[in-house]
PDB file of C-alpha atoms in Angstrom:
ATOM      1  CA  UNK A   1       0.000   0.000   0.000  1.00 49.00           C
ATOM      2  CA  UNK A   2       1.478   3.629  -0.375  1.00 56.00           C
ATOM      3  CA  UNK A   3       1.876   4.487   2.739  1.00 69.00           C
ATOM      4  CA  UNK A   4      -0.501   7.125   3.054  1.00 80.00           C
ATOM      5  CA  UNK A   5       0.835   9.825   5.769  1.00 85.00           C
ATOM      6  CA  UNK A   6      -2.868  10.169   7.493  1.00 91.00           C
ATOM      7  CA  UNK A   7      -3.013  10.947  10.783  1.00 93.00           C
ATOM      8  CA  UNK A   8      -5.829   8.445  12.427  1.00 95.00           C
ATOM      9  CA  UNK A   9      -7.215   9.445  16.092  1.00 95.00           C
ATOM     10  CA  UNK A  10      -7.830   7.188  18.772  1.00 95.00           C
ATOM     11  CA  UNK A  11     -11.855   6.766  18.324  1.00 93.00           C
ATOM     12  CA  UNK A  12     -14.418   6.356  21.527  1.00 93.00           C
ATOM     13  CA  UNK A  13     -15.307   3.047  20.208  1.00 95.00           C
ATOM     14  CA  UNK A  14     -14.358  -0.093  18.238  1.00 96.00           C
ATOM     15  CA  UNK A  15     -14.626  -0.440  14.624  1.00 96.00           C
ATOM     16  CA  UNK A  16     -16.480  -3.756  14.212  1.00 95.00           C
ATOM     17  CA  UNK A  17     -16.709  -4.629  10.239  1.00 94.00           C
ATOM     18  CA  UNK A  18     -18.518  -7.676   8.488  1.00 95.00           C
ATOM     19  CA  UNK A  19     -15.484  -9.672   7.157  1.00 96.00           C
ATOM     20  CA  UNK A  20     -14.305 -13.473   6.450  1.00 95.00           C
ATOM     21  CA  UNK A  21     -12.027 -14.806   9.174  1.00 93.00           C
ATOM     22  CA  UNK A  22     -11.004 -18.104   8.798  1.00 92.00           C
ATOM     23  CA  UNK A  23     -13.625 -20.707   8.472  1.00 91.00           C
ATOM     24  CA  UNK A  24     -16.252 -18.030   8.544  1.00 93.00           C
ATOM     25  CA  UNK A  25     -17.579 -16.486   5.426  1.00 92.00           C
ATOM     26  CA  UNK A  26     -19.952 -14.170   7.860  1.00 91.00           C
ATOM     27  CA  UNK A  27     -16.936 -13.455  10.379  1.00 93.00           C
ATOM     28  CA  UNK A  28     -16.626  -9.881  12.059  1.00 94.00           C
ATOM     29  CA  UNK A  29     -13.462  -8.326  12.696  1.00 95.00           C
ATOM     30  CA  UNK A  30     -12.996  -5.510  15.495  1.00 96.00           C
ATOM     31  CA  UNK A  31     -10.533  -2.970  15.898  1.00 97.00           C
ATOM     32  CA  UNK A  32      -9.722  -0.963  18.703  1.00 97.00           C
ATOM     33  CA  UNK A  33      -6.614   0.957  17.889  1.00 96.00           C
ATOM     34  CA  UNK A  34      -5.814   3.120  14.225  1.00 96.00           C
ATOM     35  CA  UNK A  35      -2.462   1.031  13.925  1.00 95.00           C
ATOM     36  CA  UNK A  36      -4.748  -2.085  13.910  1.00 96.00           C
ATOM     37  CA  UNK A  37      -7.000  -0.708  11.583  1.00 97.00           C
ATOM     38  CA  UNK A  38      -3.765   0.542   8.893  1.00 96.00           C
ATOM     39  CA  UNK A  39      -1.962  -2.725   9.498  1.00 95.00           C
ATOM     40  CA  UNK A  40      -5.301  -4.254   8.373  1.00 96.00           C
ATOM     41  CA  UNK A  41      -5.965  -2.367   5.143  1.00 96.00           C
ATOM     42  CA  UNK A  42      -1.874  -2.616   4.183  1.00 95.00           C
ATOM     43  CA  UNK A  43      -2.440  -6.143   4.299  1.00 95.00           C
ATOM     44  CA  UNK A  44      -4.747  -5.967   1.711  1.00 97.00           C
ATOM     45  CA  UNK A  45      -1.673  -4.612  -0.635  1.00 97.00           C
ATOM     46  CA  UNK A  46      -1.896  -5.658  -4.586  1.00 97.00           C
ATOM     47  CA  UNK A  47       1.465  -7.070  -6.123  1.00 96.00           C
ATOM     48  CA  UNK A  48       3.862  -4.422  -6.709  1.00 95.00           C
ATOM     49  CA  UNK A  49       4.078  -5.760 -10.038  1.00 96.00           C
ATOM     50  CA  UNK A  50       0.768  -5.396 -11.061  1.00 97.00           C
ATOM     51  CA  UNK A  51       0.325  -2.348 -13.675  1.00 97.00           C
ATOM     52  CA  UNK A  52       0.861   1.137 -12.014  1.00 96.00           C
ATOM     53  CA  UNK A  53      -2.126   2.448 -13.035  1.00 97.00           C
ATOM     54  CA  UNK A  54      -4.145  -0.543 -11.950  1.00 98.00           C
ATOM     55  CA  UNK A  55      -2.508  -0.345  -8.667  1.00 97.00           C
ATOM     56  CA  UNK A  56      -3.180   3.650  -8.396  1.00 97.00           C
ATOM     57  CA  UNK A  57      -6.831   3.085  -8.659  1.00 97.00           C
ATOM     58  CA  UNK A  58      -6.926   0.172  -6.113  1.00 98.00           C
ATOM     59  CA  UNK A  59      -4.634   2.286  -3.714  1.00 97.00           C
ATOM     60  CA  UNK A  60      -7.732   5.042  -4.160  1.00 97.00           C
ATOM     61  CA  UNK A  61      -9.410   2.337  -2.688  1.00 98.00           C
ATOM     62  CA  UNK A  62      -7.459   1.091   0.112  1.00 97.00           C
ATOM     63  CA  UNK A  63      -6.880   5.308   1.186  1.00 97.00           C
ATOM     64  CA  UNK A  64     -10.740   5.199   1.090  1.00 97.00           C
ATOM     65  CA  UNK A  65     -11.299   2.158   3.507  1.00 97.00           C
ATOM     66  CA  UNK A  66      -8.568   3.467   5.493  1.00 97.00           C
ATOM     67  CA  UNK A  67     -10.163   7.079   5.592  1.00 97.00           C
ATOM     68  CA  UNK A  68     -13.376   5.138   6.650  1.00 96.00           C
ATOM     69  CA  UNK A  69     -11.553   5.069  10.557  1.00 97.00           C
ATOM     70  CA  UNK A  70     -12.500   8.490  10.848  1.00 96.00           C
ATOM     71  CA  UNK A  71     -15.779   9.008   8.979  1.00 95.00           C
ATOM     72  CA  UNK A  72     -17.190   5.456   7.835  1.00 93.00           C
ATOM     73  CA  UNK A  73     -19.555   6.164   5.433  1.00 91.00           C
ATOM     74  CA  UNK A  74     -16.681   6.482   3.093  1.00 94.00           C
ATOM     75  CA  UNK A  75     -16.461   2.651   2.813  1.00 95.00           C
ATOM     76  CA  UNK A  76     -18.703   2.885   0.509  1.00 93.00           C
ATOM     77  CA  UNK A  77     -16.695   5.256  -1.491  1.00 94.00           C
ATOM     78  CA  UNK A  78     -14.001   2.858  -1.237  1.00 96.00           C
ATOM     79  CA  UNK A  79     -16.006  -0.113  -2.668  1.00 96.00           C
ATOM     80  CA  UNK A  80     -17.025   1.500  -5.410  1.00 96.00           C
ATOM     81  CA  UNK A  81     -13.189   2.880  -6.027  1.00 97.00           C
ATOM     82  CA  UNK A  82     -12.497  -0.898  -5.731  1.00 98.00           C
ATOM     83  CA  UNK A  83     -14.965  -2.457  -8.151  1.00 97.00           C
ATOM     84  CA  UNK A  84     -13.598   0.729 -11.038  1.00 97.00           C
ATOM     85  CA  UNK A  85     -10.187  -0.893 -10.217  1.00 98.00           C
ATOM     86  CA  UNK A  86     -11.305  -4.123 -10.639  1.00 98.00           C
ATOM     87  CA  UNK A  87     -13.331  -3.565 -13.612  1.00 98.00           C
ATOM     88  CA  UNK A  88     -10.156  -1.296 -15.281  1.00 98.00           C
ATOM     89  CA  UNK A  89      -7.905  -4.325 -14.483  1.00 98.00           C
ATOM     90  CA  UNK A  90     -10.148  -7.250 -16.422  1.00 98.00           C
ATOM     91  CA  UNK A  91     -10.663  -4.828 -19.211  1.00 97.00           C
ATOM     92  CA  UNK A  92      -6.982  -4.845 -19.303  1.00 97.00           C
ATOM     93  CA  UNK A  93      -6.784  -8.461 -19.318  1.00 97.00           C
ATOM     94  CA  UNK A  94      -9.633  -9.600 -20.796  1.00 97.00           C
ATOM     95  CA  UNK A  95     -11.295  -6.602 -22.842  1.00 95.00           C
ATOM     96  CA  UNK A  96      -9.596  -7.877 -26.371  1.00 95.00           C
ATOM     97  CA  UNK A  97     -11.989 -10.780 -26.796  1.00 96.00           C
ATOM     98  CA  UNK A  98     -14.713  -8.474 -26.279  1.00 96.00           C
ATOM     99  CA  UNK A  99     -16.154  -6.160 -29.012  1.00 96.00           C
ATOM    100  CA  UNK A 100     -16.533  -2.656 -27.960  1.00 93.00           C
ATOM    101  CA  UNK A 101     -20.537  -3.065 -27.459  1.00 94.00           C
ATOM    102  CA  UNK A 102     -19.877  -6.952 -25.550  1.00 96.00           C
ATOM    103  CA  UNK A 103     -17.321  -5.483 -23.285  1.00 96.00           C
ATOM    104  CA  UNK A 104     -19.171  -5.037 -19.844  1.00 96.00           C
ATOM    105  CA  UNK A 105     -18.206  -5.020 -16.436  1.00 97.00           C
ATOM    106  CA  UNK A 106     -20.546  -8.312 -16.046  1.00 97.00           C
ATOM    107  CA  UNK A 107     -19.512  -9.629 -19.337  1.00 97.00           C
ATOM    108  CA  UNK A 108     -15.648  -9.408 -18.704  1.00 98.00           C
ATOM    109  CA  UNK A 109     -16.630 -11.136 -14.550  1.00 98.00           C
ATOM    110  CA  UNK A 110     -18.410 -14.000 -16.359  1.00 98.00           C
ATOM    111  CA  UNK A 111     -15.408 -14.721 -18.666  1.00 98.00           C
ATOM    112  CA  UNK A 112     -13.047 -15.329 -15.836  1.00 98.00           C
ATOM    113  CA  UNK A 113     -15.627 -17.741 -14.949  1.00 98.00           C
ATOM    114  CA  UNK A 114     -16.568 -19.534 -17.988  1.00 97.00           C
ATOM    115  CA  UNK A 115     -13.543 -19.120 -20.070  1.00 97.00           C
ATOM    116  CA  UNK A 116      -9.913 -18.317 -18.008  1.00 98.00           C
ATOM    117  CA  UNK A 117     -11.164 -20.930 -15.216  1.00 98.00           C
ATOM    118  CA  UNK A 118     -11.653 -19.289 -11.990  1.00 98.00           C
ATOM    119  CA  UNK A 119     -13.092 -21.431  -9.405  1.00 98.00           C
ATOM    120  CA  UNK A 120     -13.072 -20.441  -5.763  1.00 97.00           C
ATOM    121  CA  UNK A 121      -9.941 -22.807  -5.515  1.00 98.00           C
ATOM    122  CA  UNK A 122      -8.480 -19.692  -6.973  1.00 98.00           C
ATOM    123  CA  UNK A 123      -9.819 -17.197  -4.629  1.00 98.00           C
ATOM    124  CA  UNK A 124      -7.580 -17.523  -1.386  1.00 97.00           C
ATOM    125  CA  UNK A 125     -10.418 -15.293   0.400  1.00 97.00           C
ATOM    126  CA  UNK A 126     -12.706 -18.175   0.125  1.00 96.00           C
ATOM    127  CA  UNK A 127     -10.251 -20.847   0.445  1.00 96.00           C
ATOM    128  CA  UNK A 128      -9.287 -18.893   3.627  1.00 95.00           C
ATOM    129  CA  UNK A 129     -12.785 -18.709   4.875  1.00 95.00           C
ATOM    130  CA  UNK A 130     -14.967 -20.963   3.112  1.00 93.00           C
ATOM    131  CA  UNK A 131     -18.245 -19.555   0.808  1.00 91.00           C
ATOM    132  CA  UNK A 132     -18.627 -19.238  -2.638  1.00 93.00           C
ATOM    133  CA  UNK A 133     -17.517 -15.865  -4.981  1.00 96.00           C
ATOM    134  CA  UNK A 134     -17.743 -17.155  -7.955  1.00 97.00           C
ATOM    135  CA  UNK A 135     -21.553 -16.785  -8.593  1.00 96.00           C
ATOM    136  CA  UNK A 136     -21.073 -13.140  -7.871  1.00 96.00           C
ATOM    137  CA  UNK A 137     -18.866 -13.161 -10.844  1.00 97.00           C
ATOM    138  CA  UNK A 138     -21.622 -14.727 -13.240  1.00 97.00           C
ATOM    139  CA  UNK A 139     -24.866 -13.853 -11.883  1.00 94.00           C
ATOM    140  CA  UNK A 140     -25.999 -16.969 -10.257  1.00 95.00           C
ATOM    141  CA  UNK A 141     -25.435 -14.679  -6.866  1.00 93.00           C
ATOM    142  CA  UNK A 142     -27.487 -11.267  -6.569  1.00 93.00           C
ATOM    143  CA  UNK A 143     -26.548  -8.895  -6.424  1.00 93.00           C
ATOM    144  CA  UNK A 144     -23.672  -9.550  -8.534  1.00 95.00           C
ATOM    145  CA  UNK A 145     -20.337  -7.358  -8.461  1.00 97.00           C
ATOM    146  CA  UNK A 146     -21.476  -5.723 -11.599  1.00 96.00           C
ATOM    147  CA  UNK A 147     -24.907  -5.209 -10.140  1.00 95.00           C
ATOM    148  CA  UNK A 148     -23.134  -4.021  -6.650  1.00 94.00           C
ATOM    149  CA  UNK A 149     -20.770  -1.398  -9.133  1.00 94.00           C
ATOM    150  CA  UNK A 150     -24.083   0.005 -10.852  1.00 92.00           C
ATOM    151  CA  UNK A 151     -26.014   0.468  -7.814  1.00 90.00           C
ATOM    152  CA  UNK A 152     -23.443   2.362  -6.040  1.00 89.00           C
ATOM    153  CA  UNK A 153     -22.540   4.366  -9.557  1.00 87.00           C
ATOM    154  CA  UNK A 154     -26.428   5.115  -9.803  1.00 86.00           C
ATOM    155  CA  UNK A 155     -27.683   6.173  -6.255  1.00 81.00           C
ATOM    156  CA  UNK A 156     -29.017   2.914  -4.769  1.00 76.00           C
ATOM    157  CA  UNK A 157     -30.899   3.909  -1.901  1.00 70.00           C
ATOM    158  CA  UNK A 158     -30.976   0.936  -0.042  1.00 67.00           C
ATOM    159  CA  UNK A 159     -27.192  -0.150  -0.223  1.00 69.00           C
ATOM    160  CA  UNK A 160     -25.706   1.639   2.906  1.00 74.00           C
ATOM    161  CA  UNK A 161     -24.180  -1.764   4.936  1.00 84.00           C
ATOM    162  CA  UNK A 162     -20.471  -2.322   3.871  1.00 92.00           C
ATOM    163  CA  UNK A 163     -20.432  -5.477   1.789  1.00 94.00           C
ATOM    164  CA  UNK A 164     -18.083  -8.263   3.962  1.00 95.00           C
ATOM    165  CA  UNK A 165     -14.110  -8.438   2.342  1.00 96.00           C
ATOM    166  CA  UNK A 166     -15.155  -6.773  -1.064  1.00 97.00           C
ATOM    167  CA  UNK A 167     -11.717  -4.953  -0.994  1.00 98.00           C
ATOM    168  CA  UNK A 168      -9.965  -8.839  -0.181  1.00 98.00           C
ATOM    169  CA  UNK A 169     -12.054 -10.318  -3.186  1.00 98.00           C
ATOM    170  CA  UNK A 170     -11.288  -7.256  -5.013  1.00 98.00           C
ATOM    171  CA  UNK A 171      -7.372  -8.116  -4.638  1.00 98.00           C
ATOM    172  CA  UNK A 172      -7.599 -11.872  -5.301  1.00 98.00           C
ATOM    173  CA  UNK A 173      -9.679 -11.414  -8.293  1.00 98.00           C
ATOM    174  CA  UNK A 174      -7.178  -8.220  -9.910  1.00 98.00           C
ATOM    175  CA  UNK A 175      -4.135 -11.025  -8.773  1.00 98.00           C
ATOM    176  CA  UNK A 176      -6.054 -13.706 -10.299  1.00 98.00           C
ATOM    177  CA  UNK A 177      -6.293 -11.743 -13.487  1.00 98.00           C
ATOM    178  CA  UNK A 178      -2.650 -10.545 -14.021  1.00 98.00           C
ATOM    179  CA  UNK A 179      -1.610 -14.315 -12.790  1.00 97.00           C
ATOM    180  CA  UNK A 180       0.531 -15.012 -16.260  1.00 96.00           C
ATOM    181  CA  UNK A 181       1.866 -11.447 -16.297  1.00 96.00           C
ATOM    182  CA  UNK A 182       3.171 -12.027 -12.827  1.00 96.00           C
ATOM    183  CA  UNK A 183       4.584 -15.166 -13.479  1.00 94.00           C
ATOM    184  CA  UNK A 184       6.936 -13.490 -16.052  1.00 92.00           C
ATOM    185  CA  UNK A 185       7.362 -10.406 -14.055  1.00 85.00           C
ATOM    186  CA  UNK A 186      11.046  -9.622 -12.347  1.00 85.00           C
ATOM    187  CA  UNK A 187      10.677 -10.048  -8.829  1.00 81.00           C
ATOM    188  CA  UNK A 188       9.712  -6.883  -7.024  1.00 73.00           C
ATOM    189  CA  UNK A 189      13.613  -5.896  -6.122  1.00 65.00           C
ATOM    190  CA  UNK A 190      14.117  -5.881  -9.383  1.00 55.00           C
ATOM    191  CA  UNK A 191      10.971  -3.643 -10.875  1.00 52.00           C
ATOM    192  CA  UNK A 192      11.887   0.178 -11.418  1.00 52.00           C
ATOM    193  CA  UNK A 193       9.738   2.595  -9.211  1.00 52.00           C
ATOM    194  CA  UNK A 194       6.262   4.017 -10.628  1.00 51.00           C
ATOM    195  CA  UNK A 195       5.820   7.721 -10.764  1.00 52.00           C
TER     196      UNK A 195
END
């Protein structure tokens, strides 16, 4: 994660979130101090290898959950910063087999499904905690992510609980996507700096 030079206070109260935690897709996790809370979130971190730009958006993200300490109605803002990264890292990956009209956020999900092979083997989230992602990729799960991404674009009304380790699935998926590329990546010692 860059290390984003935020000053977090000591709050009154715990931060209790809806999260997986091993063998517990419907796990909480509490925090009582802000160095819990940044450890947390810098855990989260994408491969430094992974596109700059890619990793710039999903940074937006991770500032945004971490943010959330103070005022935590931006979680939201950081979900849907999330789901843009995701969505701008599959059309990176997957967007050429796509014509310009075919190439949707739900279109691009269900092809990591039904044609590059992801199974929740692949998802160390759920392998971590048990559950299922994948139907969230393809629709068989409602909402789906792409559903999620146009209701928060759009104004839903009636989406204001955090949704449980989006910005974990979030990561898994991006690393899932860019799994070749890293493969023939230089290690991370070895990659020049981004801007």
């Amino acid at each position: 994660m860059t290390h984003f030079p935020i000053e977090l206070p000591v709050r009154e109260w715990p931060l209790d979130l809806p999260w997986p935690a091993s063998g517990n897709p419907a796990g909480f996790v509490r925090f009582v101090h802000p160095d819990q809370w940044r450890a947390f979130i810098a855990g989260l971190d994408l491969d430094p290898r992974i596109p700059w730009i890619v990793g710039a958006k999903y940074a937006r993200a991770q500032k945004l959950y971490l943010l959330s300490w103070i005022d935590f109605d931006l979680v939201k803002a950081g979900e849907l910063a999330a789901l843009i990264a995701l969505e701008l890292a599959l059309v990176d990956r997957y967007g050429g087999h796509f014509s310009e009209k075919k190439r949707t956020f739900a279109n691009v999900l269900k092809y990591m499904v039904e044609t590059d092979g992801l199974t929740d083997a692949d998802i160390p989230v759920t392998v971590r905690c048990g559950g299922t992602a994948v139907g969230q990729l393809t629709g068989q799960v409602r909402p789906s992510l792409a559903e999620r991404r146009n209701g928060m674009a759009h104004g839903d009304p009636f989406d204001g609980l955090p949704v449980s380790g989006l910005l974990e699935l979030v990561r898994d998926l991006i690393t899932f996507a860019y799994r070749r590329y890293l493969a023939e990546a230089p290690p991370p010692a070895l990659q020049a700096v981004a801007p």
